[in-house]
Short mmCIF file of C-alpha atoms in Angstrom, two decimals:
data_model
loop_
_atom_site.label_atom_id
_atom_site.label_comp_id
_atom_site.label_asym_id
_atom_site.label_seq_id
_atom_site.Cartn_x
_atom_site.Cartn_y
_atom_site.Cartn_z
CA MET A 482 79.20 36.98 160.58
CA THR A 483 80.84 40.25 161.55
CA GLY A 484 83.05 42.50 159.46
CA ASP A 485 86.01 41.48 161.63
CA GLU A 486 85.41 37.82 160.87
CA LEU A 487 85.20 38.58 157.18
CA GLY A 488 88.26 40.76 156.96
CA HIS A 489 90.78 39.99 159.63
CA GLY A 490 90.95 36.23 159.72
CA LYS A 491 92.48 36.64 163.17
CA ARG A 492 91.77 38.50 166.37
CA LEU A 493 92.59 42.19 166.73
CA GLU A 494 95.60 43.18 168.74
CA SER A 495 94.99 43.97 172.42
CA ARG A 496 94.81 47.72 171.79
CA GLN A 497 92.28 47.23 169.03
CA ARG A 498 90.14 44.96 171.20
CA GLY A 499 90.22 47.54 173.97
CA LEU A 500 89.13 50.30 171.63
CA ALA A 501 86.44 48.08 170.15
CA GLN A 502 85.06 47.47 173.65
CA LYS A 503 85.09 51.20 174.21
CA ILE A 504 83.02 51.71 171.10
CA GLU A 505 80.46 49.19 172.34
CA GLY A 506 80.06 51.16 175.55
CA GLU A 507 82.05 49.00 177.97
CA ALA A 508 84.38 50.33 180.66
CA HIS A 509 87.13 52.29 178.98
CA ASP A 510 88.42 55.17 181.08
CA ASP A 511 92.00 53.99 180.89
CA LEU A 512 92.00 53.21 177.17
CA ARG A 513 92.51 56.75 175.91
CA ARG A 514 95.86 56.72 177.65
CA GLY A 515 96.71 53.80 175.35
CA GLU A 516 98.39 51.27 177.65
CA SER A 517 101.62 50.29 175.99
CA GLY A 518 103.33 46.94 175.68
CA PRO A 519 106.81 45.90 176.70
CA ALA A 520 108.40 47.61 173.68
CA ASN A 521 107.38 50.98 175.08
CA ASP A 522 109.19 50.48 178.38
CA ALA A 523 111.47 53.52 178.57
CA THR A 524 113.94 51.58 180.72
CA ALA A 525 114.43 48.83 178.13
CA HIS A 526 116.99 50.82 176.10
CA PRO A 527 118.38 53.56 178.37
CA SER A 528 121.67 54.29 176.62
CA TRP A 529 122.06 56.58 173.61
CA LYS A 530 125.85 56.18 173.57
CA ASP A 531 127.98 53.71 171.60
CA LEU A 532 125.11 53.08 169.21
CA MET A 533 127.33 52.16 166.28
CA GLU A 534 128.80 49.23 168.21
CA GLU A 535 125.26 47.85 168.47
CA VAL A 536 124.64 48.50 164.78
CA VAL A 537 127.59 46.34 163.66
CA GLU A 538 126.87 43.47 166.07
CA PRO A 539 126.80 40.28 163.95
CA ALA A 540 123.36 39.33 165.26
CA ASN A 541 121.97 42.74 164.37
CA ILE A 542 123.48 42.65 160.87
CA ALA A 543 122.13 39.13 160.33
CA ARG A 544 118.63 40.23 161.33
CA ALA A 545 118.84 43.26 159.04
CA MET A 546 120.10 41.09 156.18
CA LYS A 547 117.12 38.77 156.60
CA ARG A 548 114.70 41.69 156.49
CA VAL A 549 116.28 43.30 153.41
CA LEU A 550 116.21 39.98 151.55
CA ALA A 551 112.57 39.41 152.53
CA ASN A 552 111.54 42.88 151.36
CA LYS A 553 113.03 42.28 147.91
CA GLY A 554 112.86 45.66 146.18
CA SER A 555 114.52 47.20 143.15
CA PRO A 556 118.25 47.87 142.80
CA GLY A 557 119.72 51.28 143.54
CA ILE A 558 121.97 53.30 141.26
CA ASP A 559 124.73 50.63 141.44
CA ARG A 560 122.28 48.04 140.04
CA MET A 561 123.17 45.50 142.75
CA THR A 562 120.19 43.23 143.46
CA VAL A 563 119.16 41.89 146.86
CA ASP A 564 120.19 38.40 145.73
CA GLU A 565 123.75 39.64 145.34
CA LEU A 566 123.86 41.23 148.79
CA PRO A 567 124.94 38.19 150.89
CA LYS A 568 127.91 37.48 148.63
CA HIS A 569 128.89 41.15 148.61
CA TRP A 570 128.67 41.27 152.40
CA ARG A 571 130.90 38.22 152.80
CA ARG A 572 133.46 39.93 150.61
CA SER A 573 133.22 43.49 151.97
CA GLY A 574 131.51 43.22 155.36
CA GLY A 575 134.70 43.71 157.32
CA LEU A 576 135.48 47.00 155.57
CA LEU A 577 131.90 48.20 156.06
CA ARG A 578 132.12 47.54 159.81
CA GLU A 579 135.34 49.52 160.03
CA GLN A 580 133.80 52.45 158.14
CA LEU A 581 130.73 52.49 160.40
CA LEU A 582 132.80 52.31 163.59
CA SER A 583 135.18 55.02 162.41
CA GLY A 584 132.40 57.26 161.10
CA THR A 585 133.73 57.25 157.54
CA TYR A 586 130.88 55.38 155.84
CA LYS A 587 129.39 57.46 153.00
CA PRO A 588 125.87 56.68 151.77
CA THR A 589 125.26 56.56 148.02
CA ALA A 590 122.73 58.74 146.19
CA VAL A 591 119.29 57.21 145.83
CA ARG A 592 117.61 56.33 142.54
CA ARG A 593 114.47 58.38 142.01
CA VAL A 594 111.32 56.73 140.70
CA THR A 595 107.77 58.05 140.58
CA ILE A 596 104.52 56.18 141.13
CA PRO A 597 100.98 57.45 140.50
CA LYS A 598 98.97 58.65 143.50
CA SER A 599 95.40 57.47 143.96
CA GLY A 600 94.17 61.07 144.06
CA GLY A 601 96.07 62.08 140.95
CA GLY A 602 99.62 63.29 140.45
CA GLU A 603 102.77 61.37 141.28
CA ARG A 604 104.71 60.42 144.40
CA SER A 605 108.50 60.39 144.34
CA LEU A 606 110.34 57.46 145.84
CA GLY A 607 114.04 57.24 146.53
CA ILE A 608 115.50 53.75 146.10
CA PRO A 609 118.76 53.35 148.08
CA THR A 610 121.37 50.80 147.08
CA VAL A 611 120.87 47.42 148.75
CA MET A 612 124.00 48.01 150.86
CA ASP A 613 122.60 51.31 152.09
CA ARG A 614 119.30 49.55 152.81
CA LEU A 615 121.20 47.02 154.90
CA VAL A 616 122.89 49.79 156.88
CA GLN A 617 119.63 51.70 157.31
CA GLN A 618 117.83 48.58 158.50
CA SER A 619 120.64 47.83 160.97
CA ILE A 620 120.38 51.38 162.32
CA LEU A 621 116.59 51.19 162.46
CA GLN A 622 116.78 48.07 164.63
CA VAL A 623 118.95 49.97 167.12
CA LEU A 624 117.20 53.36 167.10
CA GLY A 625 113.63 52.17 166.53
CA PRO A 626 112.94 50.63 169.96
CA ARG A 627 114.60 53.56 171.73
CA TYR A 628 112.48 56.17 170.00
CA ASP A 629 109.32 54.08 169.99
CA ALA A 630 109.45 53.96 173.79
CA GLY A 631 108.78 57.68 173.94
CA PHE A 632 106.37 58.13 171.03
CA SER A 633 102.75 59.04 171.66
CA THR A 634 100.25 56.20 171.99
CA HIS A 635 98.07 58.15 169.54
CA SER A 636 100.67 57.78 166.75
CA HIS A 637 100.08 54.57 164.79
CA GLY A 638 102.02 54.86 161.54
CA PHE A 639 105.05 52.64 160.87
CA ARG A 640 105.35 51.40 164.44
CA PRO A 641 105.47 47.85 165.85
CA ARG A 642 102.21 46.68 167.38
CA HIS A 643 100.37 49.63 165.82
CA SER A 644 98.29 49.63 162.67
CA ALA A 645 95.92 51.67 160.57
CA HIS A 646 93.08 49.75 162.20
CA ASP A 647 94.22 51.01 165.61
CA ALA A 648 94.04 54.58 164.31
CA VAL A 649 90.56 54.09 162.81
CA LEU A 650 89.19 52.47 165.96
CA GLU A 651 90.59 55.25 168.13
CA ALA A 652 89.09 57.91 165.86
CA GLN A 653 85.73 56.15 166.04
CA SER A 654 85.85 56.11 169.84
CA TYR A 655 86.28 59.90 169.98
CA ILE A 656 83.36 60.49 167.62
CA GLN A 657 81.24 58.13 169.69
CA GLU A 658 82.04 60.23 172.78
CA GLY A 659 80.64 63.36 171.14
CA TYR A 660 83.79 64.88 169.62
CA ASP A 661 82.02 65.09 166.31
CA TRP A 662 84.07 67.80 164.60
CA VAL A 663 87.41 66.86 163.09
CA VAL A 664 90.44 68.99 162.29
CA ASP A 665 91.74 67.00 159.33
CA VAL A 666 95.38 67.98 158.79
CA ASP A 667 97.25 66.79 155.71
CA LEU A 668 100.84 67.94 155.27
CA GLU A 669 101.94 69.25 151.89
CA ARG A 670 104.57 66.96 150.35
CA PHE A 671 105.78 66.07 153.82
CA PHE A 672 108.59 63.68 152.93
CA ASP A 673 109.88 66.13 150.32
CA ARG A 674 109.86 69.10 152.71
CA VAL A 675 111.50 67.75 155.86
CA ASN A 676 114.10 70.34 156.85
CA HIS A 677 117.42 68.62 157.51
CA ASP A 678 118.65 71.06 160.13
CA VAL A 679 115.40 70.92 162.09
CA LEU A 680 115.35 67.13 161.99
CA MET A 681 119.01 66.80 162.97
CA GLY A 682 118.36 69.16 165.88
CA ARG A 683 115.65 66.82 167.16
CA LEU A 684 117.86 63.77 166.69
CA ALA A 685 120.78 65.40 168.51
CA LYS A 686 118.62 65.94 171.60
CA LYS A 687 118.87 62.23 172.37
CA ILE A 688 121.60 60.64 170.25
CA GLU A 689 124.99 61.04 171.92
CA ASP A 690 126.96 58.97 169.41
CA LYS A 691 128.44 61.49 166.97
CA ARG A 692 129.09 58.77 164.41
CA MET A 693 125.38 58.00 164.33
CA LEU A 694 124.46 61.65 163.81
CA LYS A 695 127.04 61.89 161.02
CA ILE A 696 125.70 58.91 159.11
CA LEU A 697 122.09 60.06 159.54
CA ARG A 698 123.06 63.43 158.10
CA GLY A 699 124.83 61.55 155.32
CA PHE A 700 121.66 59.67 154.39
CA LEU A 701 119.68 62.91 154.35
CA ASN A 702 122.27 64.68 152.18
CA ALA A 703 123.14 61.74 149.91
CA GLY A 704 121.30 63.28 146.98
CA VAL A 705 119.16 61.85 144.21
CA MET A 706 120.30 60.52 140.85
CA LEU A 707 118.05 61.69 138.04
CA HIS A 708 118.87 61.03 134.37
CA GLY A 709 122.42 60.12 135.33
CA VAL A 710 123.05 63.31 137.33
CA VAL A 711 123.28 63.43 141.13
CA ILE A 712 121.18 66.28 142.53
CA ASP A 713 122.03 67.51 146.02
CA GLN A 714 119.27 67.38 148.61
CA ASP A 715 118.80 70.39 150.88
CA GLU A 716 115.55 69.11 152.34
CA GLY A 717 113.39 66.00 152.36
CA THR A 718 113.81 62.39 153.42
CA PRO A 719 113.07 60.22 150.36
CA GLN A 720 110.38 57.61 150.80
CA GLY A 721 111.71 54.18 150.00
CA GLY A 722 114.42 53.60 152.63
CA PRO A 723 113.88 51.78 155.95
CA LEU A 724 114.78 54.85 158.02
CA SER A 725 112.39 57.37 156.45
CA PRO A 726 109.28 56.43 158.51
CA LEU A 727 111.21 56.57 161.79
CA LEU A 728 112.71 59.97 160.96
CA ALA A 729 109.24 61.25 160.07
CA ASN A 730 107.87 60.10 163.42
CA VAL A 731 110.81 61.68 165.26
CA LEU A 732 110.02 65.04 163.68
CA LEU A 733 106.25 64.90 164.14
CA ASP A 734 106.44 63.57 167.69
CA GLU A 735 106.85 67.20 168.76
CA ILE A 736 103.36 67.93 167.43
CA ASP A 737 102.02 64.85 169.22
CA LYS A 738 103.46 66.02 172.52
CA LEU A 739 101.96 69.49 172.05
CA LEU A 740 98.50 68.02 171.38
CA GLU A 741 98.82 65.73 174.39
CA ALA A 742 99.85 68.62 176.65
CA ARG A 743 96.74 70.53 175.59
CA GLY A 744 94.48 67.56 176.24
CA HIS A 745 93.32 67.12 172.65
CA ARG A 746 91.79 63.92 171.33
CA PHE A 747 93.80 63.10 168.25
CA VAL A 748 95.02 60.29 166.04
CA ARG A 749 98.05 60.42 163.79
CA TYR A 750 99.16 57.99 161.11
CA ALA A 751 102.40 59.21 159.50
CA ASP A 752 101.62 62.65 158.05
CA ASP A 753 97.83 62.26 158.39
CA CYS A 754 96.60 63.79 161.66
CA ASN A 755 92.98 64.03 162.80
CA ILE A 756 92.10 66.05 165.91
CA TYR A 757 88.59 65.63 167.34
CA VAL A 758 86.77 68.52 169.04
CA ARG A 759 83.21 69.36 170.08
CA SER A 760 82.55 72.44 167.92
CA GLN A 761 83.50 74.11 164.67
CA ARG A 762 84.88 77.12 166.53
CA ALA A 763 87.17 74.91 168.61
CA GLY A 764 88.28 73.17 165.43
CA GLU A 765 89.18 76.45 163.75
CA ARG A 766 91.25 77.47 166.77
CA VAL A 767 93.09 74.15 166.67
CA MET A 768 93.71 74.51 162.93
CA ASP A 769 95.27 77.94 163.52
CA THR A 770 97.50 76.41 166.19
CA MET A 771 98.57 73.62 163.86
CA HIS A 772 99.54 76.16 161.19
CA LYS A 773 101.76 77.99 163.68
CA GLU A 774 103.37 74.93 165.23
CA LEU A 775 104.05 73.17 161.93
CA SER A 776 105.63 76.31 160.51
CA LYS A 777 108.20 76.09 163.33
CA LEU A 778 109.18 72.72 161.85
CA ARG A 779 109.31 74.31 158.36
CA LEU A 780 106.28 72.27 157.30
CA ARG A 781 103.13 73.41 155.52
CA ILE A 782 99.54 72.23 155.64
CA ASN A 783 97.97 71.19 152.35
CA GLU A 784 95.01 73.57 152.27
CA ALA A 785 93.23 71.65 149.52
CA LYS A 786 93.18 68.42 151.52
CA SER A 787 92.77 69.81 155.05
CA ALA A 788 89.60 71.11 156.67
CA VAL A 789 87.53 71.52 159.82
CA ASP A 790 84.46 69.42 159.13
CA ARG A 791 82.21 66.64 160.33
CA PRO A 792 83.95 63.23 160.40
CA TRP A 793 81.33 61.64 158.16
CA ASN A 794 82.23 64.16 155.46
CA ARG A 795 85.92 63.23 155.58
CA LYS A 796 87.90 60.09 154.92
CA PHE A 797 90.65 58.74 157.14
CA LEU A 798 92.96 55.95 155.94
CA GLY A 799 90.32 54.80 153.45
CA PHE A 800 87.50 54.78 156.02
CA THR A 801 84.74 57.15 157.00
CA PHE A 802 82.07 57.08 159.70
CA THR A 803 78.32 57.23 159.94
CA ARG A 804 76.58 60.08 161.73
CA GLY A 805 74.33 59.65 164.73
CA ARG A 806 74.67 58.28 168.25
CA ASN A 807 75.87 54.86 167.17
CA THR A 808 78.87 55.75 165.02
CA ARG A 809 79.90 52.95 162.67
CA ARG A 810 82.90 52.40 160.41
CA ARG A 811 82.36 52.27 156.67
CA VAL A 812 84.57 52.13 153.61
CA SER A 813 84.92 55.52 151.94
CA LEU A 814 83.56 56.13 148.45
CA ARG A 815 87.03 56.97 147.23
CA ALA A 816 88.37 53.64 148.51
CA VAL A 817 85.56 51.84 146.67
CA GLU A 818 86.35 53.69 143.44
CA LYS A 819 90.03 52.88 143.82
CA ALA A 820 89.12 49.20 144.22
CA LYS A 821 86.93 49.39 141.15
CA ASP A 822 89.80 50.79 139.08
CA ARG A 823 91.92 47.77 139.95
CA ILE A 824 89.05 45.33 139.41
CA ARG A 825 88.36 46.85 135.98
CA GLU A 826 91.93 46.02 135.02
CA LEU A 827 91.61 42.43 136.23
CA THR A 828 88.20 41.85 134.59
CA ASN A 829 88.89 43.61 131.30
CA ARG A 830 86.61 41.89 128.80
CA ASN A 831 89.26 42.07 126.09
CA ARG A 832 91.93 40.20 128.06
CA GLY A 833 91.16 36.80 126.55
CA ALA A 834 91.74 35.04 129.89
CA SER A 835 89.34 32.37 131.15
CA ILE A 836 86.92 33.34 133.87
CA ALA A 837 88.57 30.83 136.23
CA SER A 838 92.00 32.44 135.84
CA VAL A 839 90.52 35.93 136.22
CA VAL A 840 88.75 34.88 139.42
CA LYS A 841 92.03 33.49 140.73
CA GLU A 842 93.78 36.85 140.24
CA LEU A 843 90.78 38.72 141.58
CA THR A 844 90.67 36.50 144.67
CA SER A 845 94.23 37.39 145.54
CA TYR A 846 93.41 41.10 145.36
CA LEU A 847 90.11 40.85 147.22
CA LYS A 848 91.58 38.87 150.11
CA GLY A 849 94.02 41.71 150.75
CA TRP A 850 91.26 44.29 150.35
CA LEU A 851 89.05 42.40 152.81
CA GLN A 852 91.86 42.04 155.31
CA TYR A 853 92.01 45.82 155.47
CA PHE A 854 88.36 46.85 154.98
CA GLY A 855 86.77 43.84 156.66
CA ILE A 856 86.42 45.80 159.91
CA CYS A 857 83.79 48.04 158.30
CA GLN A 858 80.46 47.84 160.10
CA VAL A 859 78.25 49.15 157.28
CA PRO A 860 77.72 46.31 154.78
CA ARG A 861 75.99 48.26 151.99
CA PRO A 862 79.10 49.61 150.17
CA ARG A 863 80.73 46.17 150.20
CA ARG A 864 77.49 44.48 149.15
CA ASP A 865 77.13 46.87 146.21
CA LEU A 866 80.76 46.30 145.27
CA ALA A 867 80.28 42.52 145.38
CA GLU A 868 77.25 42.75 143.08
CA TRP A 869 79.21 44.97 140.69
CA ILE A 870 82.11 42.48 140.63
CA ARG A 871 79.79 39.58 139.81
CA ALA A 872 78.24 41.65 137.00
CA ARG A 873 81.73 42.35 135.62
CA LEU A 874 82.50 38.63 135.64
CA ARG A 875 79.20 37.74 133.98
CA LEU A 876 79.94 40.33 131.31
CA LEU A 877 83.37 38.78 130.82
CA GLN A 878 81.83 35.35 130.27
CA LEU A 879 79.17 36.67 127.90
CA LYS A 880 81.82 38.51 125.93
CA GLN A 881 83.78 35.29 125.51
CA TRP A 882 80.71 33.52 124.13
CA LYS A 883 80.48 36.37 121.57
CA ARG A 884 77.23 35.32 119.85
CA GLY A 885 73.71 34.69 121.06
CA ARG A 886 73.52 31.24 119.46
CA THR A 887 76.66 30.25 121.40
CA ALA A 888 75.50 31.82 124.64
CA TYR A 889 72.00 30.30 124.62
CA PRO A 890 72.91 26.60 125.07
CA TRP A 891 75.54 27.49 127.67
CA LEU A 892 73.06 29.57 129.67
CA VAL A 893 70.51 26.75 129.64
CA ALA A 894 73.13 24.15 130.56
CA MET A 895 74.26 26.31 133.48
CA GLY A 896 70.74 26.58 134.94
CA ALA A 897 68.89 29.43 133.21
CA ASN A 898 65.32 28.73 132.08
CA GLU A 899 64.75 28.82 128.35
CA ARG A 900 62.80 32.08 128.28
CA ALA A 901 65.44 33.93 130.32
CA ALA A 902 68.24 32.39 128.24
CA VAL A 903 66.59 33.51 125.00
CA HIS A 904 66.16 37.04 126.33
CA THR A 905 69.83 37.26 127.35
CA ALA A 906 71.02 35.77 124.04
CA GLN A 907 68.93 38.22 122.03
CA ASN A 908 70.42 41.16 123.95
CA LEU A 909 73.95 39.80 124.13
CA ARG A 910 75.55 42.78 122.39
CA ARG A 911 74.12 45.10 125.01
CA TRP A 912 76.83 43.72 127.27
CA TRP A 913 76.16 45.51 130.55
CA PHE A 914 72.39 45.05 130.17
CA ALA A 915 72.87 41.36 129.41
CA ALA A 916 75.16 40.92 132.41
CA HIS A 917 72.29 42.05 134.67
CA SER A 918 69.60 40.05 132.88
CA PRO A 919 67.72 37.17 134.56
CA GLY A 920 69.36 34.66 132.21
CA SER A 921 72.86 35.69 133.34
CA ASN A 922 71.87 35.73 137.00
CA GLN A 923 70.23 32.31 136.80
CA ALA A 924 73.17 30.75 134.95
CA MET A 925 75.80 32.42 137.11
CA PRO A 926 74.31 32.94 140.59
CA VAL A 927 76.31 33.74 143.72
CA ARG A 928 76.98 30.05 144.39
CA TYR A 929 78.59 29.76 140.93
CA PHE A 930 81.22 32.29 141.96
CA ASP A 931 81.53 30.60 145.36
CA GLN A 932 82.49 27.42 143.53
CA LEU A 933 85.10 29.33 141.53
CA GLY A 934 86.60 30.52 144.84
CA LEU A 935 85.59 34.18 144.69
CA PRO A 936 85.54 35.52 148.27
CA ARG A 937 82.36 37.14 149.54
CA LEU A 938 82.68 40.73 150.66
CA THR A 939 79.72 40.47 153.04
CA ALA A 940 78.03 37.75 155.05
CA SER A 941 75.17 37.47 152.57
#
């Protein structure tokens, strides 16, 4: 069974299959150009005028309403929930349409929340009101296809028919071709540092509807409410609204076009950009160029997270690669540690939950993890993680038995031989040691966890 079969559950998209064939050495000369689907037909949406009329079309609003309701999400500063949105729209939709068509609609300040980042520190999110989310989604559905038609095929973040897997497969193909130095560019607080004037200048190059430009500027300048006070925003596009990813891609598309014009092999996913070259010297030249070009956009490179290095020393979207002629995808150590942090929470031995209920919660998490990391071609990290998970679950069960005299009959009844069961029972208080003991492994083998429904992370 392959990693794809374990993780995806369905076939890769056509671009992914093409890149996968490239990696296996099949004909691929046309794949680097990234043949695009119908959505990238530049003639499909030729007009950039009268955009607001399209935004307020009943069918477009209805589609946006469906998406906002499906996404759920927290209330904004007005505390209106998504469940209240349909009723509010029926009552006030006519006025909203008039404001959008006349260019008088004024976005509300966003509610700031912070979430912990996997690498430490916090990330700021801006939660718009549900009405603003509806308007943003309606605008995204009009602007998105137009802009997406002209975006680089090497940009995979927040785009239809593109995914993180596409980016990883493309990166792997370049390494396989011998571009085994990477210019790993990470932007410093990108969403917080987007310059409004620079971004609006890029938007104005295509958008001819002044009402659209006015409302986009309004969303950028709406401000943030913090501790009951609205703080004006001079820069940044808060993460949390439907439009933020599109605006980020509009700004960074200029970098994509520059890299394409210079013939570089590169992959970008949102503000993570990897450029693949054949030597360290070439990589350093490219890094200098990136510093200069990004400064024109008023953006800065995060020096601590960026480097010119070998790809197998770096991580990209949670993955890394093996060295050698046959480059393979593998899950990064940091991604494994992040998974372990979550699994420790779910298998906390002091929770008091039954092992069956813990496995049920764990299964939900692991299925999502496998869907993403199942394309890894190196089984060892996932095999080690699977063994560690089973040891955590055995420890949880032993902890619930508490005493050796309680554990012994259970171990024997579950299939451990008497000698092994006695050894485990005698060492029960050495919890981690006991969880790896023969008695625990005999009583709770792999098939025991299969019966509980725990998914396997590898084929064996």
